[in-house]
PDB file of C-alpha atoms in Angstrom:
ATOM      1  CA  UNK Q   1     -20.003 -48.342  31.412  1.00 57.00           C
ATOM      2  CA  UNK Q   2     -16.992 -46.325  30.197  1.00 68.00           C
ATOM      3  CA  UNK Q   3     -17.173 -44.438  26.924  1.00 78.00           C
ATOM      4  CA  UNK Q   4     -14.936 -45.455  24.034  1.00 76.00           C
ATOM      5  CA  UNK Q   5     -11.693 -43.506  23.909  1.00 78.00           C
ATOM      6  CA  UNK Q   6     -10.759 -44.231  20.307  1.00 82.00           C
ATOM      7  CA  UNK Q   7     -12.670 -44.616  17.083  1.00 81.00           C
ATOM      8  CA  UNK Q   8     -11.613 -48.267  16.881  1.00 79.00           C
ATOM      9  CA  UNK Q   9     -13.255 -48.932  20.268  1.00 84.00           C
ATOM     10  CA  UNK Q  10     -16.535 -47.154  19.466  1.00 89.00           C
ATOM     11  CA  UNK Q  11     -19.474 -49.409  18.664  1.00 91.00           C
ATOM     12  CA  UNK Q  12     -22.786 -47.522  18.667  1.00 94.00           C
ATOM     13  CA  UNK Q  13     -25.294 -49.188  20.976  1.00 95.00           C
ATOM     14  CA  UNK Q  14     -28.593 -48.422  22.677  1.00 96.00           C
ATOM     15  CA  UNK Q  15     -26.921 -48.641  26.103  1.00 94.00           C
ATOM     16  CA  UNK Q  16     -24.209 -46.182  25.070  1.00 93.00           C
ATOM     17  CA  UNK Q  17     -26.835 -43.804  23.636  1.00 94.00           C
ATOM     18  CA  UNK Q  18     -28.908 -43.858  26.814  1.00 94.00           C
ATOM     19  CA  UNK Q  19     -25.800 -43.262  28.939  1.00 93.00           C
ATOM     20  CA  UNK Q  20     -24.842 -40.223  26.856  1.00 92.00           C
ATOM     21  CA  UNK Q  21     -28.437 -38.960  26.982  1.00 92.00           C
ATOM     22  CA  UNK Q  22     -28.541 -39.291  30.782  1.00 92.00           C
ATOM     23  CA  UNK Q  23     -25.259 -37.368  31.111  1.00 91.00           C
ATOM     24  CA  UNK Q  24     -26.511 -34.720  28.659  1.00 89.00           C
ATOM     25  CA  UNK Q  25     -29.782 -34.204  30.555  1.00 89.00           C
ATOM     26  CA  UNK Q  26     -28.123 -34.152  33.989  1.00 89.00           C
ATOM     27  CA  UNK Q  27     -25.529 -31.601  32.894  1.00 83.00           C
ATOM     28  CA  UNK Q  28     -28.180 -28.975  32.116  1.00 79.00           C
ATOM     29  CA  UNK Q  29     -25.451 -27.407  29.981  1.00 75.00           C
ATOM     30  CA  UNK Q  30     -25.692 -25.088  27.000  1.00 77.00           C
ATOM     31  CA  UNK Q  31     -26.631 -27.907  24.597  1.00 81.00           C
ATOM     32  CA  UNK Q  32     -29.497 -29.007  26.811  1.00 86.00           C
ATOM     33  CA  UNK Q  33     -30.916 -25.533  27.482  1.00 87.00           C
ATOM     34  CA  UNK Q  34     -30.651 -24.621  23.795  1.00 87.00           C
ATOM     35  CA  UNK Q  35     -32.511 -27.827  22.929  1.00 88.00           C
ATOM     36  CA  UNK Q  36     -35.326 -26.870  25.336  1.00 90.00           C
ATOM     37  CA  UNK Q  37     -35.488 -23.432  23.658  1.00 91.00           C
ATOM     38  CA  UNK Q  38     -35.648 -25.131  20.253  1.00 93.00           C
ATOM     39  CA  UNK Q  39     -38.472 -27.424  21.400  1.00 91.00           C
ATOM     40  CA  UNK Q  40     -40.488 -24.449  22.588  1.00 92.00           C
ATOM     41  CA  UNK Q  41     -39.807 -22.321  19.503  1.00 93.00           C
ATOM     42  CA  UNK Q  42     -40.584 -25.082  17.001  1.00 95.00           C
ATOM     43  CA  UNK Q  43     -43.992 -25.851  18.517  1.00 93.00           C
ATOM     44  CA  UNK Q  44     -45.299 -23.054  16.300  1.00 91.00           C
ATOM     45  CA  UNK Q  45     -45.648 -23.873  12.579  1.00 89.00           C
ATOM     46  CA  UNK Q  46     -43.349 -21.789  10.338  1.00 90.00           C
ATOM     47  CA  UNK Q  47     -46.091 -19.764   8.685  1.00 88.00           C
ATOM     48  CA  UNK Q  48     -45.168 -16.183   9.587  1.00 90.00           C
ATOM     49  CA  UNK Q  49     -42.051 -14.074   9.266  1.00 90.00           C
ATOM     50  CA  UNK Q  50     -41.912 -13.574  13.047  1.00 91.00           C
ATOM     51  CA  UNK Q  51     -42.009 -17.297  13.827  1.00 92.00           C
ATOM     52  CA  UNK Q  52     -39.503 -18.126  11.078  1.00 92.00           C
ATOM     53  CA  UNK Q  53     -37.156 -15.368  12.244  1.00 89.00           C
ATOM     54  CA  UNK Q  54     -37.136 -16.750  15.805  1.00 90.00           C
ATOM     55  CA  UNK Q  55     -36.595 -20.279  14.501  1.00 92.00           C
ATOM     56  CA  UNK Q  56     -33.746 -19.220  12.177  1.00 88.00           C
ATOM     57  CA  UNK Q  57     -32.005 -17.205  14.900  1.00 86.00           C
ATOM     58  CA  UNK Q  58     -32.137 -20.127  17.308  1.00 88.00           C
ATOM     59  CA  UNK Q  59     -30.859 -22.626  14.726  1.00 88.00           C
ATOM     60  CA  UNK Q  60     -27.928 -20.330  13.943  1.00 82.00           C
ATOM     61  CA  UNK Q  61     -27.223 -19.802  17.639  1.00 81.00           C
ATOM     62  CA  UNK Q  62     -27.324 -23.537  18.338  1.00 83.00           C
ATOM     63  CA  UNK Q  63     -25.433 -24.953  15.349  1.00 78.00           C
ATOM     64  CA  UNK Q  64     -23.341 -22.379  13.501  1.00 62.00           C
ATOM     65  CA  UNK Q  65     -20.067 -20.806  14.517  1.00 49.00           C
ATOM     66  CA  UNK Q  66     -20.249 -18.237  11.708  1.00 50.00           C
ATOM     67  CA  UNK Q  67     -23.806 -17.074  12.274  1.00 46.00           C
ATOM     68  CA  UNK Q  68     -23.466 -13.592  10.789  1.00 45.00           C
ATOM     69  CA  UNK Q  69     -22.110 -14.875   7.470  1.00 44.00           C
ATOM     70  CA  UNK Q  70     -24.592 -17.727   7.220  1.00 48.00           C
ATOM     71  CA  UNK Q  71     -27.588 -15.613   8.238  1.00 48.00           C
ATOM     72  CA  UNK Q  72     -27.211 -13.691   4.995  1.00 51.00           C
ATOM     73  CA  UNK Q  73     -27.493 -16.952   3.056  1.00 57.00           C
ATOM     74  CA  UNK Q  74     -30.626 -18.506   4.498  1.00 70.00           C
ATOM     75  CA  UNK Q  75     -33.141 -16.245   6.174  1.00 78.00           C
ATOM     76  CA  UNK Q  76     -36.745 -16.269   7.271  1.00 85.00           C
ATOM     77  CA  UNK Q  77     -37.660 -14.290   4.154  1.00 84.00           C
ATOM     78  CA  UNK Q  78     -35.969 -16.903   1.973  1.00 84.00           C
ATOM     79  CA  UNK Q  79     -37.792 -19.766   3.733  1.00 89.00           C
ATOM     80  CA  UNK Q  80     -41.125 -18.079   3.066  1.00 87.00           C
ATOM     81  CA  UNK Q  81     -40.404 -18.321  -0.684  1.00 87.00           C
ATOM     82  CA  UNK Q  82     -40.228 -22.142  -0.585  1.00 90.00           C
ATOM     83  CA  UNK Q  83     -43.426 -23.616  -1.979  1.00 90.00           C
ATOM     84  CA  UNK Q  84     -45.561 -25.531   0.528  1.00 94.00           C
ATOM     85  CA  UNK Q  85     -42.899 -25.323   3.260  1.00 94.00           C
ATOM     86  CA  UNK Q  86     -45.220 -26.212   6.145  1.00 94.00           C
ATOM     87  CA  UNK Q  87     -46.904 -29.078   4.288  1.00 96.00           C
ATOM     88  CA  UNK Q  88     -43.590 -30.501   3.088  1.00 97.00           C
ATOM     89  CA  UNK Q  89     -42.204 -30.390   6.627  1.00 96.00           C
ATOM     90  CA  UNK Q  90     -45.200 -32.181   8.103  1.00 95.00           C
ATOM     91  CA  UNK Q  91     -45.205 -34.700   5.239  1.00 96.00           C
ATOM     92  CA  UNK Q  92     -41.513 -35.440   5.840  1.00 96.00           C
ATOM     93  CA  UNK Q  93     -40.441 -34.543   2.295  1.00 98.00           C
ATOM     94  CA  UNK Q  94     -36.807 -35.727   2.200  1.00 97.00           C
ATOM     95  CA  UNK Q  95     -35.978 -33.448  -0.723  1.00 96.00           C
ATOM     96  CA  UNK Q  96     -36.797 -30.335   1.341  1.00 96.00           C
ATOM     97  CA  UNK Q  97     -33.381 -29.841   3.055  1.00 95.00           C
ATOM     98  CA  UNK Q  98     -31.662 -29.902  -0.344  1.00 92.00           C
ATOM     99  CA  UNK Q  99     -34.249 -27.468  -1.735  1.00 91.00           C
ATOM    100  CA  UNK Q 100     -33.567 -25.116   1.193  1.00 90.00           C
ATOM    101  CA  UNK Q 101     -29.829 -25.237   0.495  1.00 87.00           C
ATOM    102  CA  UNK Q 102     -30.609 -24.723  -3.203  1.00 77.00           C
ATOM    103  CA  UNK Q 103     -27.308 -26.055  -4.499  1.00 49.00           C
ATOM    104  CA  UNK Q 104     -25.064 -24.257  -2.001  1.00 54.00           C
ATOM    105  CA  UNK Q 105     -22.646 -26.053   0.307  1.00 52.00           C
ATOM    106  CA  UNK Q 106     -21.080 -25.334   3.671  1.00 55.00           C
ATOM    107  CA  UNK Q 107     -22.822 -24.824   6.979  1.00 61.00           C
ATOM    108  CA  UNK Q 108     -26.020 -23.986   5.102  1.00 83.00           C
ATOM    109  CA  UNK Q 109     -26.574 -27.736   4.765  1.00 88.00           C
ATOM    110  CA  UNK Q 110     -26.449 -28.171   8.530  1.00 88.00           C
ATOM    111  CA  UNK Q 111     -28.837 -25.241   8.940  1.00 88.00           C
ATOM    112  CA  UNK Q 112     -31.310 -26.701   6.432  1.00 92.00           C
ATOM    113  CA  UNK Q 113     -31.224 -30.165   7.976  1.00 93.00           C
ATOM    114  CA  UNK Q 114     -31.550 -28.889  11.543  1.00 93.00           C
ATOM    115  CA  UNK Q 115     -34.425 -26.605  10.564  1.00 94.00           C
ATOM    116  CA  UNK Q 116     -36.260 -29.620   9.142  1.00 96.00           C
ATOM    117  CA  UNK Q 117     -35.191 -31.845  12.048  1.00 95.00           C
ATOM    118  CA  UNK Q 118     -36.592 -29.482  14.684  1.00 95.00           C
ATOM    119  CA  UNK Q 119     -39.744 -28.962  12.635  1.00 95.00           C
ATOM    120  CA  UNK Q 120     -40.355 -32.724  12.336  1.00 95.00           C
ATOM    121  CA  UNK Q 121     -37.880 -34.639  14.538  1.00 94.00           C
ATOM    122  CA  UNK Q 122     -39.495 -38.030  13.952  1.00 93.00           C
ATOM    123  CA  UNK Q 123     -38.698 -37.929  10.234  1.00 96.00           C
ATOM    124  CA  UNK Q 124     -35.541 -35.882   9.736  1.00 97.00           C
ATOM    125  CA  UNK Q 125     -32.282 -37.043  11.322  1.00 96.00           C
ATOM    126  CA  UNK Q 126     -30.173 -34.361  12.975  1.00 93.00           C
ATOM    127  CA  UNK Q 127     -26.869 -33.474  11.325  1.00 93.00           C
ATOM    128  CA  UNK Q 128     -23.644 -31.666  12.172  1.00 89.00           C
ATOM    129  CA  UNK Q 129     -20.024 -31.755  11.062  1.00 89.00           C
ATOM    130  CA  UNK Q 130     -19.279 -33.976  14.074  1.00 90.00           C
ATOM    131  CA  UNK Q 131     -21.999 -36.442  13.086  1.00 93.00           C
ATOM    132  CA  UNK Q 132     -20.816 -36.569   9.471  1.00 94.00           C
ATOM    133  CA  UNK Q 133     -17.223 -37.128  10.608  1.00 92.00           C
ATOM    134  CA  UNK Q 134     -18.123 -40.036  12.877  1.00 94.00           C
ATOM    135  CA  UNK Q 135     -20.361 -41.617  10.215  1.00 96.00           C
ATOM    136  CA  UNK Q 136     -17.478 -41.539   7.729  1.00 94.00           C
ATOM    137  CA  UNK Q 137     -15.119 -43.057  10.326  1.00 92.00           C
ATOM    138  CA  UNK Q 138     -17.606 -45.774  11.340  1.00 94.00           C
ATOM    139  CA  UNK Q 139     -18.143 -46.753   7.728  1.00 94.00           C
ATOM    140  CA  UNK Q 140     -14.371 -47.168   7.257  1.00 92.00           C
ATOM    141  CA  UNK Q 141     -14.344 -49.648  10.153  1.00 90.00           C
ATOM    142  CA  UNK Q 142     -17.603 -51.532   9.648  1.00 92.00           C
ATOM    143  CA  UNK Q 143     -18.695 -50.873   6.040  1.00 93.00           C
ATOM    144  CA  UNK Q 144     -22.383 -50.534   6.973  1.00 95.00           C
ATOM    145  CA  UNK Q 145     -22.957 -48.491   3.779  1.00 95.00           C
ATOM    146  CA  UNK Q 146     -22.417 -50.209   0.431  1.00 88.00           C
ATOM    147  CA  UNK Q 147     -19.806 -47.723  -0.788  1.00 89.00           C
ATOM    148  CA  UNK Q 148     -17.211 -45.280   0.474  1.00 89.00           C
ATOM    149  CA  UNK Q 149     -18.667 -42.087   1.876  1.00 93.00           C
ATOM    150  CA  UNK Q 150     -17.259 -38.698   2.794  1.00 93.00           C
ATOM    151  CA  UNK Q 151     -18.606 -35.381   4.052  1.00 91.00           C
ATOM    152  CA  UNK Q 152     -19.225 -34.131   0.515  1.00 90.00           C
ATOM    153  CA  UNK Q 153     -21.402 -37.144  -0.372  1.00 92.00           C
ATOM    154  CA  UNK Q 154     -23.308 -36.754   2.910  1.00 95.00           C
ATOM    155  CA  UNK Q 155     -24.302 -33.188   2.001  1.00 92.00           C
ATOM    156  CA  UNK Q 156     -27.159 -34.483  -0.133  1.00 93.00           C
ATOM    157  CA  UNK Q 157     -29.923 -35.086   2.379  1.00 96.00           C
ATOM    158  CA  UNK Q 158     -31.538 -38.070   0.664  1.00 96.00           C
ATOM    159  CA  UNK Q 159     -28.143 -39.823   0.752  1.00 96.00           C
ATOM    160  CA  UNK Q 160     -27.478 -38.716   4.345  1.00 97.00           C
ATOM    161  CA  UNK Q 161     -30.897 -40.064   5.363  1.00 97.00           C
ATOM    162  CA  UNK Q 162     -30.253 -43.423   3.654  1.00 97.00           C
ATOM    163  CA  UNK Q 163     -26.818 -43.693   5.265  1.00 97.00           C
ATOM    164  CA  UNK Q 164     -28.320 -42.936   8.673  1.00 97.00           C
ATOM    165  CA  UNK Q 165     -30.991 -45.600   8.166  1.00 97.00           C
ATOM    166  CA  UNK Q 166     -28.267 -48.104   7.247  1.00 97.00           C
ATOM    167  CA  UNK Q 167     -26.295 -47.157  10.361  1.00 97.00           C
ATOM    168  CA  UNK Q 168     -29.391 -47.575  12.542  1.00 97.00           C
ATOM    169  CA  UNK Q 169     -30.145 -51.051  11.180  1.00 97.00           C
ATOM    170  CA  UNK Q 170     -26.513 -52.211  11.124  1.00 97.00           C
ATOM    171  CA  UNK Q 171     -25.986 -51.371  14.812  1.00 97.00           C
ATOM    172  CA  UNK Q 172     -29.547 -52.320  15.906  1.00 97.00           C
ATOM    173  CA  UNK Q 173     -30.459 -48.816  17.077  1.00 97.00           C
ATOM    174  CA  UNK Q 174     -34.091 -48.911  15.928  1.00 97.00           C
ATOM    175  CA  UNK Q 175     -35.427 -48.279  19.435  1.00 97.00           C
ATOM    176  CA  UNK Q 176     -33.635 -44.904  19.659  1.00 97.00           C
ATOM    177  CA  UNK Q 177     -35.342 -41.641  18.846  1.00 95.00           C
ATOM    178  CA  UNK Q 178     -33.625 -39.303  16.421  1.00 93.00           C
ATOM    179  CA  UNK Q 179     -32.688 -37.098  19.389  1.00 91.00           C
ATOM    180  CA  UNK Q 180     -31.022 -40.043  21.179  1.00 95.00           C
ATOM    181  CA  UNK Q 181     -29.161 -40.982  18.006  1.00 96.00           C
ATOM    182  CA  UNK Q 182     -28.042 -37.379  17.544  1.00 93.00           C
ATOM    183  CA  UNK Q 183     -26.750 -37.222  21.140  1.00 93.00           C
ATOM    184  CA  UNK Q 184     -24.942 -40.564  20.783  1.00 95.00           C
ATOM    185  CA  UNK Q 185     -23.082 -39.603  17.614  1.00 95.00           C
ATOM    186  CA  UNK Q 186     -22.276 -36.008  18.613  1.00 91.00           C
ATOM    187  CA  UNK Q 187     -21.132 -36.840  22.136  1.00 89.00           C
ATOM    188  CA  UNK Q 188     -19.112 -39.870  21.032  1.00 90.00           C
ATOM    189  CA  UNK Q 189     -17.400 -37.715  18.409  1.00 89.00           C
ATOM    190  CA  UNK Q 190     -16.589 -35.046  21.013  1.00 87.00           C
ATOM    191  CA  UNK Q 191     -15.283 -37.630  23.491  1.00 83.00           C
ATOM    192  CA  UNK Q 192     -13.051 -39.345  20.925  1.00 82.00           C
ATOM    193  CA  UNK Q 193     -11.671 -35.970  19.725  1.00 75.00           C
ATOM    194  CA  UNK Q 194     -10.934 -34.953  23.355  1.00 70.00           C
ATOM    195  CA  UNK Q 195      -8.956 -38.171  23.861  1.00 64.00           C
ATOM    196  CA  UNK Q 196      -6.877 -37.466  20.730  1.00 63.00           C
ATOM    197  CA  UNK Q 197      -5.711 -34.102  22.087  1.00 53.00           C
TER     198      UNK Q 197
END
């Protein structure tokens, strides 16, 4: 199966997701090794400053280009101030990413979502600029969400989560894990952007 080369050709499917996942795992590239590091680091609950510091550093390393600037915004010390952080993560509280961001915008949203995602990957969908961009583009083609969306709207996690659920049901992706969905959307976005250049 060949990957879609343009946005108009891209139709998310289970087969496409599994193909991207296979390629991702076989490559043993930076994304894959960082993911293995994240899995190991997030096995520990975020209850101490040392654990939270390691988790924050790895999230910044994996997902942010401007780590030094962003690190000043959301830190392990800040996360420790959030009431019932561990319980809310294990309960899958969908308001938690927005509470972590605390009204700020920018890459902090991606940090907050990915922190929650790696803490409880079965509840929280992964998010990145690439994923938001492809969601917006897919909705323009297929209108799986009941209104127009953009990256600003998607920066409220409860909305992002609802949009992702709609995407999953619209394209019949229910059998995919959140990791497989994340790989599908990120890799498809990268592939389509490569073809444009």
